[in-house]
mmCIF file of C-alpha atoms and ligand atoms in Angstrom:
data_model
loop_
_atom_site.group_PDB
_atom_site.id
_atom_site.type_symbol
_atom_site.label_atom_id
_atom_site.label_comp_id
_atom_site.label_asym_id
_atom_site.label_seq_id
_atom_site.Cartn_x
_atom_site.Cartn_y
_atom_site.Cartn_z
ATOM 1 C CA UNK A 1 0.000 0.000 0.000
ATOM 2 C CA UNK A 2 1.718 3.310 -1.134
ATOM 3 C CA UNK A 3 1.497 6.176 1.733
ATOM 4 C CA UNK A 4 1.002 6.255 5.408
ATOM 5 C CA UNK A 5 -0.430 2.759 7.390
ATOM 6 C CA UNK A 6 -2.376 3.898 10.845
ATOM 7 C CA UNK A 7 -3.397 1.276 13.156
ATOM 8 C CA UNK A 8 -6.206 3.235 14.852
ATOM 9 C CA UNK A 9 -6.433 0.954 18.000
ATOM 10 C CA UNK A 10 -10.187 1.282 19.531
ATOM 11 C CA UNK A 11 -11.829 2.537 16.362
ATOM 12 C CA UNK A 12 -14.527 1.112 16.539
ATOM 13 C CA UNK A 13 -15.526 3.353 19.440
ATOM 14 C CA UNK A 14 -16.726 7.434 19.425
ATOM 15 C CA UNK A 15 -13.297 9.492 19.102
ATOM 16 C CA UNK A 16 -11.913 6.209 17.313
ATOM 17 C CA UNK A 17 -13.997 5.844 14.806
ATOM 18 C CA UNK A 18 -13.984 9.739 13.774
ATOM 19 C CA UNK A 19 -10.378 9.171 13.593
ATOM 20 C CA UNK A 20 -10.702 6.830 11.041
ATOM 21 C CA UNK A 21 -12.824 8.615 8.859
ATOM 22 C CA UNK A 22 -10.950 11.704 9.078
ATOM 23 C CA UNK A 23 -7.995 9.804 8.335
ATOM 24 C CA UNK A 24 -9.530 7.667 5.696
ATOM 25 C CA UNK A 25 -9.927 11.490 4.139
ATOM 26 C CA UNK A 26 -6.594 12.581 4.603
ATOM 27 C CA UNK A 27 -5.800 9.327 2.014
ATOM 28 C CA UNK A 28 -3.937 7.345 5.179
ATOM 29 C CA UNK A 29 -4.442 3.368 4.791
ATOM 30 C CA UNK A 30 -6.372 2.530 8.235
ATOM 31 C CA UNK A 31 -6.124 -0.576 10.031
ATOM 32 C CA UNK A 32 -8.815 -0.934 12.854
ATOM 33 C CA UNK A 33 -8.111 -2.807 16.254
ATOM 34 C CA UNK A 34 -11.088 -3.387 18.043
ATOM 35 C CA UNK A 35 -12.460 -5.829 20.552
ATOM 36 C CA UNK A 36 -15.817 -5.121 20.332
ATOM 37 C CA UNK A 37 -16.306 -5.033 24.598
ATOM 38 C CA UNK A 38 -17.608 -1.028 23.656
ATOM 39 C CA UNK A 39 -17.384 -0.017 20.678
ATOM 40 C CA UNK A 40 -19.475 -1.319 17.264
ATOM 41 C CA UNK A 41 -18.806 -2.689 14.499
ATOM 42 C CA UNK A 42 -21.416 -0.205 12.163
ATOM 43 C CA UNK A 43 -19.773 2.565 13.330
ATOM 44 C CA UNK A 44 -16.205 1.967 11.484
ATOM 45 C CA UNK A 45 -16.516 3.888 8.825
ATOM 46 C CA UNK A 46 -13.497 2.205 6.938
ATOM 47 C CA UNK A 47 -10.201 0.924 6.920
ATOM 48 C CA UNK A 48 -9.491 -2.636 7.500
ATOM 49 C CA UNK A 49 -11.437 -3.801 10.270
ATOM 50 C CA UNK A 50 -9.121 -6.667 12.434
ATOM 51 C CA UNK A 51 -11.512 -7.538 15.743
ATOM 52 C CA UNK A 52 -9.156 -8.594 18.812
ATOM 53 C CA UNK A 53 -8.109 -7.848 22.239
ATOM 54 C CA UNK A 54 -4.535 -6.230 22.977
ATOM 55 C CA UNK A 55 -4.039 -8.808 25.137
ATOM 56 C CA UNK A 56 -3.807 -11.039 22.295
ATOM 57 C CA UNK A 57 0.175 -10.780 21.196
ATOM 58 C CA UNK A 58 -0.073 -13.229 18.426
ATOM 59 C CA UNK A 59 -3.013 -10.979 16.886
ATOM 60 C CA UNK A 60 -1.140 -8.060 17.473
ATOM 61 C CA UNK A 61 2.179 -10.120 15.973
ATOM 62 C CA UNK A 62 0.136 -10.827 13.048
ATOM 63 C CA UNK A 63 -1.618 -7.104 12.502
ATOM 64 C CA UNK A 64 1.906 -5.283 12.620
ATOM 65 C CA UNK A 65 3.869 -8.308 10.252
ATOM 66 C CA UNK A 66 0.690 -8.238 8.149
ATOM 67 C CA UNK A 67 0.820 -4.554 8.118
ATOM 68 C CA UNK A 68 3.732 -2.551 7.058
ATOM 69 C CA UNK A 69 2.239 -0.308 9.975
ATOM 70 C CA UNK A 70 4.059 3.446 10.107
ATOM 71 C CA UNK A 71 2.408 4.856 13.772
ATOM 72 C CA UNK A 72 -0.077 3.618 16.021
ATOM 73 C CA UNK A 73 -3.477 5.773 17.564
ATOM 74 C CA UNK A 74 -4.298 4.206 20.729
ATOM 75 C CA UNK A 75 -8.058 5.331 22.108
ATOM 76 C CA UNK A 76 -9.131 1.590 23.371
ATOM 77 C CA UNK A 77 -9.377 2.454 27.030
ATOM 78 C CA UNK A 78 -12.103 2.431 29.590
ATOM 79 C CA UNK A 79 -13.349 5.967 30.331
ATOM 80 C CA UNK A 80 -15.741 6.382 32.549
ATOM 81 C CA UNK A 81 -15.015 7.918 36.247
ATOM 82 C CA UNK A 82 -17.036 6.473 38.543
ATOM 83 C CA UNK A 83 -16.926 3.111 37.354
ATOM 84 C CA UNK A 84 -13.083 3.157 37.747
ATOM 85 C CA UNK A 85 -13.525 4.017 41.556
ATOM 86 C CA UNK A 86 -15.675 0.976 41.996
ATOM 87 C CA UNK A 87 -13.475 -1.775 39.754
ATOM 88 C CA UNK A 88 -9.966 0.011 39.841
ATOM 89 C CA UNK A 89 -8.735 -3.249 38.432
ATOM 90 C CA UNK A 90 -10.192 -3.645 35.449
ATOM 91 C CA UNK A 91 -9.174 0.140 34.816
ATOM 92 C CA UNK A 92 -5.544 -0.831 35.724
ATOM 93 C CA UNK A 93 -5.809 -4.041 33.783
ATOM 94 C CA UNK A 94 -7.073 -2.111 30.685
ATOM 95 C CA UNK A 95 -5.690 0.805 30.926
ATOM 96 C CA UNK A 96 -2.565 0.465 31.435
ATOM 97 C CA UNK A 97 -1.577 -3.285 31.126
ATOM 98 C CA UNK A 98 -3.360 -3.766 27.783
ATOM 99 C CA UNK A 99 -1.143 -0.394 26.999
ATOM 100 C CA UNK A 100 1.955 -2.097 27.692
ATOM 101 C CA UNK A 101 1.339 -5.145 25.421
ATOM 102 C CA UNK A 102 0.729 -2.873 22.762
ATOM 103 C CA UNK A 103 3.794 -1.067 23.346
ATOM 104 C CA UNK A 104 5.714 -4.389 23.426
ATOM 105 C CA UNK A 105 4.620 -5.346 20.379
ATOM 106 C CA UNK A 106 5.338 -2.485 18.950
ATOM 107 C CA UNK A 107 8.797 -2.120 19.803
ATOM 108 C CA UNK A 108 9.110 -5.871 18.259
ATOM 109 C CA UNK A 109 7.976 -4.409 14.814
ATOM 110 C CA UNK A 110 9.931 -0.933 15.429
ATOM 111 C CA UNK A 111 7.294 0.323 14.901
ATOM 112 C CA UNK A 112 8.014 4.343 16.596
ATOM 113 C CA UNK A 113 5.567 6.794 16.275
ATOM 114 C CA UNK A 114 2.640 6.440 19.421
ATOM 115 C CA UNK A 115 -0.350 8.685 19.563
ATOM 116 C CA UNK A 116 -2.199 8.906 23.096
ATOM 117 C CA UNK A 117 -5.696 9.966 24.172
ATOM 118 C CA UNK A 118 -5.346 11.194 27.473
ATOM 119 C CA UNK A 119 -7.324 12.930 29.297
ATOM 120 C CA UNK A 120 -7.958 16.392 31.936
ATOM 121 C CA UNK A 121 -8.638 13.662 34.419
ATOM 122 C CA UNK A 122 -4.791 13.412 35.000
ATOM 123 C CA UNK A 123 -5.021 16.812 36.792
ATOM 124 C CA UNK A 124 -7.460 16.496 40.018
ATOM 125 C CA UNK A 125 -8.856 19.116 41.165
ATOM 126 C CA UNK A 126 -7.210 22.427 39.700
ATOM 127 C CA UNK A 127 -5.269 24.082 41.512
ATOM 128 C CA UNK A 128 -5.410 27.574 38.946
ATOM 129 C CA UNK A 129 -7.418 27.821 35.941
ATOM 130 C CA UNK A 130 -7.332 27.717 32.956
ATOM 131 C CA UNK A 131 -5.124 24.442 33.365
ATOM 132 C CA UNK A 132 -1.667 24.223 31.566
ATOM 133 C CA UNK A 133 0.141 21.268 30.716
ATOM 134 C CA UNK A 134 2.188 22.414 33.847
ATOM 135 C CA UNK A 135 -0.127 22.219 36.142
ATOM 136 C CA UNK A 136 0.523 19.364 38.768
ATOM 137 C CA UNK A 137 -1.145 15.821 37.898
ATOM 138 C CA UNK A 138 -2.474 14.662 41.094
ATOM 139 C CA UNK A 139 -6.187 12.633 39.618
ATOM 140 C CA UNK A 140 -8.468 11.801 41.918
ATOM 141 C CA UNK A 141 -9.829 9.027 40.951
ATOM 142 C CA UNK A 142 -7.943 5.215 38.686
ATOM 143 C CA UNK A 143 -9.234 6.784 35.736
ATOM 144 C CA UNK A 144 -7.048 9.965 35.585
ATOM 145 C CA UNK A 145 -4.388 7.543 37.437
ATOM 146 C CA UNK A 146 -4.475 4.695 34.962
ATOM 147 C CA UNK A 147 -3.561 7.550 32.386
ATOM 148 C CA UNK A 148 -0.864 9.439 33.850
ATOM 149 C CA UNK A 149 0.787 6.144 34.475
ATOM 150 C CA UNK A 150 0.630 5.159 30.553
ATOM 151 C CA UNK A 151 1.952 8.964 30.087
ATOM 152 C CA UNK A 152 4.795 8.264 32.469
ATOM 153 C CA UNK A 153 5.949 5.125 30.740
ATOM 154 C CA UNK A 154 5.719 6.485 27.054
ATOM 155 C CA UNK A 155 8.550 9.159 28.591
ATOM 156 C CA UNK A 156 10.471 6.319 30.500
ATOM 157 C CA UNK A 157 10.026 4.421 26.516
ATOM 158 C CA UNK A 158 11.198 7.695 24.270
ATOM 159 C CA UNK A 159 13.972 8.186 27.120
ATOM 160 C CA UNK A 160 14.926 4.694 26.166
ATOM 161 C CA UNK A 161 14.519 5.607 22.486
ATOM 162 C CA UNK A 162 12.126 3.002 21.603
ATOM 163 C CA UNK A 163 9.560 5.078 20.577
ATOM 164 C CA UNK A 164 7.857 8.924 19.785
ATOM 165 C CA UNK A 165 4.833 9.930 21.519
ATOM 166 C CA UNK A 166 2.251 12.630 21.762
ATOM 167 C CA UNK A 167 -0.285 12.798 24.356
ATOM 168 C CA UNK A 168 -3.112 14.612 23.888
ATOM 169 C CA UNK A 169 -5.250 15.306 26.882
ATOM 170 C CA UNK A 170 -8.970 15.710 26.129
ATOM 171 C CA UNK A 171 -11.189 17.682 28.407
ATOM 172 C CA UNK A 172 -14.840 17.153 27.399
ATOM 173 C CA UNK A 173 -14.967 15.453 24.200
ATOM 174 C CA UNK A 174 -18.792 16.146 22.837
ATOM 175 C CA UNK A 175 -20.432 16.237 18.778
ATOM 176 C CA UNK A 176 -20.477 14.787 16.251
ATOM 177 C CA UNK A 177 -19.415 14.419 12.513
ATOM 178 C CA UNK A 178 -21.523 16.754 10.651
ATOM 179 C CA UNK A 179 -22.637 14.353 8.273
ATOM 180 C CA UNK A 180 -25.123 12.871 11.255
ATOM 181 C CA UNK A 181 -23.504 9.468 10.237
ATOM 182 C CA UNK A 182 -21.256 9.213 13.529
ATOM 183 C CA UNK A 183 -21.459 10.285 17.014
ATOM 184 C CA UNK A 184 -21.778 9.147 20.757
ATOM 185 C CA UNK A 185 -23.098 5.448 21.332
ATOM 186 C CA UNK A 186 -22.054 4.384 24.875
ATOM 187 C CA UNK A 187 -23.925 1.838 26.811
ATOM 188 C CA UNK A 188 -25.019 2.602 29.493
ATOM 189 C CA UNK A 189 -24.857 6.606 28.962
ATOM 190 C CA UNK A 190 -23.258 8.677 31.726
ATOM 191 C CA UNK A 191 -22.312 12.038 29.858
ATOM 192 C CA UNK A 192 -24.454 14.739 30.056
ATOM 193 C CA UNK A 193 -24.854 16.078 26.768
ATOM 194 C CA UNK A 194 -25.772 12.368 24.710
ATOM 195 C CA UNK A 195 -28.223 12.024 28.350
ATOM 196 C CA UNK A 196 -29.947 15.917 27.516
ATOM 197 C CA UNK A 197 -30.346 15.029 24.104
ATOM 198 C CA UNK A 198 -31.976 11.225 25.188
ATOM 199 C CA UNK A 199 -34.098 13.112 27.741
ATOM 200 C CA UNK A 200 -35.619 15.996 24.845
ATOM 201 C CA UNK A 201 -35.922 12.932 22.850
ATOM 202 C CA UNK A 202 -38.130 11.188 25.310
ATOM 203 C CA UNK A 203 -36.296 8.522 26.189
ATOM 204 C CA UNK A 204 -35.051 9.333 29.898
ATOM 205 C CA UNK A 205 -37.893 11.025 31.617
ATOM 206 C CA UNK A 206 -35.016 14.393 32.796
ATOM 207 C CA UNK A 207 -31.680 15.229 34.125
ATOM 208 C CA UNK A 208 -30.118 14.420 37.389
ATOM 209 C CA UNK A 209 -27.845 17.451 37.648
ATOM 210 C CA UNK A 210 -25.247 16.609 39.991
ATOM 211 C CA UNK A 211 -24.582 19.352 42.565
ATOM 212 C CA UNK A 212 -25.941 22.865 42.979
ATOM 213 C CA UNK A 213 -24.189 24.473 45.427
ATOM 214 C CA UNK A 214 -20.676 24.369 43.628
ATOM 215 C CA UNK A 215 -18.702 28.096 43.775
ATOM 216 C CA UNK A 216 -19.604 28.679 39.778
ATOM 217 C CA UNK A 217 -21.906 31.234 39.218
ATOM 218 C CA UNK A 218 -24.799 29.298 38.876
ATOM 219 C CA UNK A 219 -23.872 26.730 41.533
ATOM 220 C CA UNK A 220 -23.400 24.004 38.546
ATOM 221 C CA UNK A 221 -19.805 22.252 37.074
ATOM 222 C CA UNK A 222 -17.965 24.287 34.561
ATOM 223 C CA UNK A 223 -16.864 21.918 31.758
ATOM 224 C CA UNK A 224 -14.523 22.700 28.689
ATOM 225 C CA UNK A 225 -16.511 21.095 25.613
ATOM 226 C CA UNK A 226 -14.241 20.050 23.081
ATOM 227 C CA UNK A 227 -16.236 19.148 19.203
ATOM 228 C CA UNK A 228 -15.092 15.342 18.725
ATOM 229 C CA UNK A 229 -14.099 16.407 14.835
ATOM 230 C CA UNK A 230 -11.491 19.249 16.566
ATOM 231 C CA UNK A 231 -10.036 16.212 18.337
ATOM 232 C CA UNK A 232 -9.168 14.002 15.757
ATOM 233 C CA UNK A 233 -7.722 17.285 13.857
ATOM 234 C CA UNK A 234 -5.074 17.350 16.609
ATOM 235 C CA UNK A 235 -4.544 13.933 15.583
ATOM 236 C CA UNK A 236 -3.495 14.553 12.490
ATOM 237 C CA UNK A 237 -1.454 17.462 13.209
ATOM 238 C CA UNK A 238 0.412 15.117 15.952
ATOM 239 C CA UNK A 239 0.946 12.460 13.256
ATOM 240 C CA UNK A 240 2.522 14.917 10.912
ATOM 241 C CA UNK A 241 4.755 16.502 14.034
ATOM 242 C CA UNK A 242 6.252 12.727 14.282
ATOM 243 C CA UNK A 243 6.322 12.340 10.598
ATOM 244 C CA UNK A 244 8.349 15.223 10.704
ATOM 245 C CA UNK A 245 10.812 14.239 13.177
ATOM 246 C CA UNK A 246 8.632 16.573 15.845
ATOM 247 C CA UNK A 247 9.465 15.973 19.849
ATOM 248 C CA UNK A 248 7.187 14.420 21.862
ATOM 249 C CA UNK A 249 4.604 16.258 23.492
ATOM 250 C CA UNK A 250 1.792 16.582 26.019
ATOM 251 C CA UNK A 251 -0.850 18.649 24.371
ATOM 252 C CA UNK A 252 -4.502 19.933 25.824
ATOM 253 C CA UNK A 253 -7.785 20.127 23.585
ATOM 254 C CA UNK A 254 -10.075 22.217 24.979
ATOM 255 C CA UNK A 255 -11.823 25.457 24.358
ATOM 256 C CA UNK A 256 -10.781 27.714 26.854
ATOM 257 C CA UNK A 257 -14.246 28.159 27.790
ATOM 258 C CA UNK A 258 -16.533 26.519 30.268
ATOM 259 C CA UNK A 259 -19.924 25.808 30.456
ATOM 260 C CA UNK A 260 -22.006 25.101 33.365
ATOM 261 C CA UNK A 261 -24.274 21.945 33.334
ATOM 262 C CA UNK A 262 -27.323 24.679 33.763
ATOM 263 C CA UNK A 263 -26.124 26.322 30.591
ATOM 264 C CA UNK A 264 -26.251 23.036 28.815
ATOM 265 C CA UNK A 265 -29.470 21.987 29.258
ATOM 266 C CA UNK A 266 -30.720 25.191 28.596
ATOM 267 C CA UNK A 267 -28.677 25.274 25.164
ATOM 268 C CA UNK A 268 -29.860 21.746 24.220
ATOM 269 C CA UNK A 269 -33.393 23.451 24.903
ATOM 270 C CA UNK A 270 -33.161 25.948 22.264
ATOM 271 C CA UNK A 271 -31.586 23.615 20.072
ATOM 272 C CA UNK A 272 -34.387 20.747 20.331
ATOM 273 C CA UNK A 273 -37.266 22.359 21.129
ATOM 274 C CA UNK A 274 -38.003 20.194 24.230
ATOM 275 C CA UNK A 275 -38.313 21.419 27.550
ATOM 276 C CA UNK A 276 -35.982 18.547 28.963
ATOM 277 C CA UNK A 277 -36.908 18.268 32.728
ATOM 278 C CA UNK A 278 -34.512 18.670 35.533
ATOM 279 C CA UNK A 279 -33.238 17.492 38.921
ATOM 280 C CA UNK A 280 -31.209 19.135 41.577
ATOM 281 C CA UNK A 281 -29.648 16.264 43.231
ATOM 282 C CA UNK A 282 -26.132 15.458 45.055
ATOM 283 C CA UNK A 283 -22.601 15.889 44.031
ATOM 284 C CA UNK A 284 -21.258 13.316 41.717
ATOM 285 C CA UNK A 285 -17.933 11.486 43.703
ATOM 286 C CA UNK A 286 -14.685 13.272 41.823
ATOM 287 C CA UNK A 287 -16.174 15.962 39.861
ATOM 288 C CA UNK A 288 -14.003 18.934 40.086
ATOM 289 C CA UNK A 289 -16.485 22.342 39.985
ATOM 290 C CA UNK A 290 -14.503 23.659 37.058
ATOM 291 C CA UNK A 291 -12.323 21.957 34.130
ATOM 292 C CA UNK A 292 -10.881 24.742 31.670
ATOM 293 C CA UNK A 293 -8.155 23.914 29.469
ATOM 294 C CA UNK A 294 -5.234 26.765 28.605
ATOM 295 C CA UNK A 295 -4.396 24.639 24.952
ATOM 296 C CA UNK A 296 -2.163 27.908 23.719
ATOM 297 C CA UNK A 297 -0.110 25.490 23.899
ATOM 298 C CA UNK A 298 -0.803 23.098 20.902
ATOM 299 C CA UNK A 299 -2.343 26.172 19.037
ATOM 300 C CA UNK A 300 0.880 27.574 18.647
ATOM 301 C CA UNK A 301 3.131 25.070 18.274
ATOM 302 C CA UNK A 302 0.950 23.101 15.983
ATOM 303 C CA UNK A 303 -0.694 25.353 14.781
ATOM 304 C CA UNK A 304 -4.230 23.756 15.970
ATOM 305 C CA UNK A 305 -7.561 25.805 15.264
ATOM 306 C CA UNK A 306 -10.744 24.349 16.491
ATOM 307 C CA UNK A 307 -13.822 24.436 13.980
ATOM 308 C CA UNK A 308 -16.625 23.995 16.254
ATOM 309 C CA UNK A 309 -16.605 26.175 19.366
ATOM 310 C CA UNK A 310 -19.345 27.384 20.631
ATOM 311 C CA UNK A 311 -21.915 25.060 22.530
ATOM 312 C CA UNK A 312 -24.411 25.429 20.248
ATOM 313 C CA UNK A 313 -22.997 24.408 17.522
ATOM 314 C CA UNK A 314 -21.292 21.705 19.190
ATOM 315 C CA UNK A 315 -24.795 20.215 20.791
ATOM 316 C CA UNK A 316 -26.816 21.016 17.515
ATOM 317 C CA UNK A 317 -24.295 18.427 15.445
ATOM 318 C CA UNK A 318 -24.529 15.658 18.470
ATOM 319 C CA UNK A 319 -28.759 16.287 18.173
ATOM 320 C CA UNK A 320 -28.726 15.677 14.146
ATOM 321 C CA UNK A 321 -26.718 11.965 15.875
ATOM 322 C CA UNK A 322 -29.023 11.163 18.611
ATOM 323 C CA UNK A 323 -32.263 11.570 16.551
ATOM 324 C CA UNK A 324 -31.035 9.322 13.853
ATOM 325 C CA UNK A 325 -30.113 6.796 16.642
ATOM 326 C CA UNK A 326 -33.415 7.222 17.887
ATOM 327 C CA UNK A 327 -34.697 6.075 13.808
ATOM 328 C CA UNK A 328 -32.176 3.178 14.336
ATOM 329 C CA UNK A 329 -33.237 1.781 17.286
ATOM 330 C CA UNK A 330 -37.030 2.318 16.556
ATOM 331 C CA UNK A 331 -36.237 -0.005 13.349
ATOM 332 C CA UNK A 332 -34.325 -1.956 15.213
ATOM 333 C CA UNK A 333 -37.201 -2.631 17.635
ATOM 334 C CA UNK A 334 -39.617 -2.931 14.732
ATOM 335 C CA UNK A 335 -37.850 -5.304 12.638
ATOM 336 C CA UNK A 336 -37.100 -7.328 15.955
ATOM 337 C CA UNK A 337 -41.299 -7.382 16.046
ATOM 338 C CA UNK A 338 -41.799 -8.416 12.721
ATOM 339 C CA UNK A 339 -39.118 -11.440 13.033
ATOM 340 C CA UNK A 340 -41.148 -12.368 15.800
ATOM 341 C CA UNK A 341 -44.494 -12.678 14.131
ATOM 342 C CA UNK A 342 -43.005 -14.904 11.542
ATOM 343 C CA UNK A 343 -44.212 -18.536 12.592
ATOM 344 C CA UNK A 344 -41.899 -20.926 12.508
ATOM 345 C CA UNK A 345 -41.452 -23.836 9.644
ATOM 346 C CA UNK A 346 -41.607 -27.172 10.774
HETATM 347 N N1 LIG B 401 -23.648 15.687 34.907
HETATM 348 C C1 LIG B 401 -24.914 15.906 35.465
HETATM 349 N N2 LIG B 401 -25.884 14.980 35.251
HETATM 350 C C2 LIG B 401 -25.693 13.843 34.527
HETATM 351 C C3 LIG B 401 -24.412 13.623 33.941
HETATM 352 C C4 LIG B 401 -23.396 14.576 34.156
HETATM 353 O O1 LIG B 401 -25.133 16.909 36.145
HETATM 354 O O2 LIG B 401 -26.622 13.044 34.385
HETATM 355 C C5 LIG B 401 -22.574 16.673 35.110
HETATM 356 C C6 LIG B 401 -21.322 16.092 35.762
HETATM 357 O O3 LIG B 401 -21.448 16.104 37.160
HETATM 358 C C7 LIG B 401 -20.254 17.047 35.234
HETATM 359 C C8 LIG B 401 -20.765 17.455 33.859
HETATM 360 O O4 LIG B 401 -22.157 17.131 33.850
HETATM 361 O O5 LIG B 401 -20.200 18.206 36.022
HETATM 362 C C9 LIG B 401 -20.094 16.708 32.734
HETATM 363 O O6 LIG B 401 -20.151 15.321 33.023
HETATM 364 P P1 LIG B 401 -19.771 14.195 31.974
HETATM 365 O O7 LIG B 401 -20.047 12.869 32.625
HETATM 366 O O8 LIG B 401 -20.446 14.480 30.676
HETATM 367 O O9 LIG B 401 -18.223 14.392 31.709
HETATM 368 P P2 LIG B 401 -16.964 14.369 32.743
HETATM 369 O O10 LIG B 401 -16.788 15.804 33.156
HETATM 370 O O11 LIG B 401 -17.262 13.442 33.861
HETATM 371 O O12 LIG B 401 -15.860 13.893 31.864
#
């Protein structure tokens, strides 16, 4: 295959799978890694699909001799906060073991160039805002943990020469692709914006929001929302740094803007049409009151520009998603019927 070879490991999932299509469109040659455990198969939207775990080294042995493979995107992790408080194991196992074997393997291959999703979760609770790649990673919770330790040994790795890395740090990855043929699927649904957009679309009766009496102006979280397709554009821009012969690099995506839960709903509102019930409850476990992301930082040394930043925009191209999911599933559920009304031959 002439030109570039990305293994997009975890494409198959949200940010993954926008990665491969903007990738697909910048005329790379994609190879998928996916095990399936969350992300879906309809949802690739090309490439060469392989389906397998990283704990699998033959697979992986096979993929990157198969292959002539020229950098690896790694977004196959589990994500989700609370869940790694309750099974820090299987974050740790995941995370950061499953990490490892990749790494191994690709060492084995010489294979160099290593693109990381990592996440605002490796910083805690800020300490100033907006947060700079400076600021002190203390997380509060295996999540942000599991990633700072994958960050550490991609250093200890390039120190050792095996390898080039950037590490990207997402804040609030939301949207999606503009077409309205890829967005947020996650089962079960824990971030707010896909659960706002659920709830004007009837399917959740409201909104739990989670803490009122935080020191934000309206008492609610301040979150940096970051448009999914702006995200896999820093991709890009990180593969060419390594193509390039670039350092490595921690980066932030965000907007340098936040946006309190309040201001969400009533922005998905405006945007739907729906009047999307509410209700006050508790603080979530680990949620800092305010995320912002200082990403000067990758703006000027790469030069990155988001598309997509104001809320509205950003929820308006998630809603075009979520009501086409709603067709799906209503098919789904009807065709599921219909199979079920057809007697069965003898
Ligand atoms: N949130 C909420 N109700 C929900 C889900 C989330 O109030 O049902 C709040 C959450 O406490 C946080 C913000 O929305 O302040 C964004 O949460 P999300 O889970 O989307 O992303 P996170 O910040 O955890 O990465």
């Amino acid at each position: 295959m002439a030109g570039e070879t990305i293994l997009v490991v975890g494409g198959a999932g949200y940010i993954g799978s926008h990665m491969v299509k903007d990738l697909v469109r910048a005329d790379k040659n994609v190879v998928v890694l996916d095990n399936l455990s969350r992300g879906h198969r309809d949802l690739v939207p090309g490439g060469v699909f392989v389906e397998g775990d990283l704990g699998d080294s033959t697979l992986l042995d096979r993929v990157f001799s198969e292959y002539k493979i020229d950098a690896v995107m790694h977004f196959a992790a589990y994500s989700l906060v609370g869940e790694s408080v309750e099974s820090p194991l299987a974050y740790y196992r995941n995370n950061i073991s499953r990490t490892i074997e990749l790494l191994e393997a690709m060492i084995r291959h010489a294979v160099r160039r290593f693109i990381f999703s990592s996440t605002a979760a490796v910083y805690g609770e800020p300490e100033s805002l907006p947060i700079t790649e400076e600021h002190p990673c203390r997380p509060t919770n295996p999540y942000g943990e599991s990633k700072l330790a994958v960050e550490q040994l991609l250093a200890d790795c390039a120190r050792a020469g095996d390898l080039q890395y950037v590490s990207l740090r997402y804040f609030n990855a939301a949207g999606a692709d503009v077409s309205g043929d890829l967005g947020e699927r996650h089962g079960p649904e824990t971030h707010l914006i896909p659960l706002v957009l659920q709830a004007a679309l009837g399917e959740r009766e409201g909104i739990q929001v989670f803490g009122t009496d935080y020191p934000t102006s309206d008492g609610t979280c301040l979150r940096d929302y970051v448009h999914v397709s702006d995200l896999t554009r820093a991709h890009l821009l990180a593969l060419q740094r390594l193509t390039s012969g670039g350092n490595n690099a921690i980066y932030n995506l965000g907007n340098s803007k936040g946006y309190s839960v309040r201001e969400v709903i009533e922005t998905a509102r405006r945007v739907t049409g729906h009047s999307i019930p509410t209700v006050a409850s508790g603080r979530r476990a680990g949620d800092p009151a305010v995320l912002v992301a200082d990403s000067g930082k990758i703006r000027g040394e790469l030069g990155w520009k988001p598309r997509y930043e104001d809320l509205q925009t950003i929820i308006e191209t998630a809603w075009v998603w979520h009501q086409r999911e709603a067709q799906r599933k209503k098919n789904h559920r009807s065709e599921t019927a219909v199979d079920l009304q057809v007697p069965a031959k003898d």
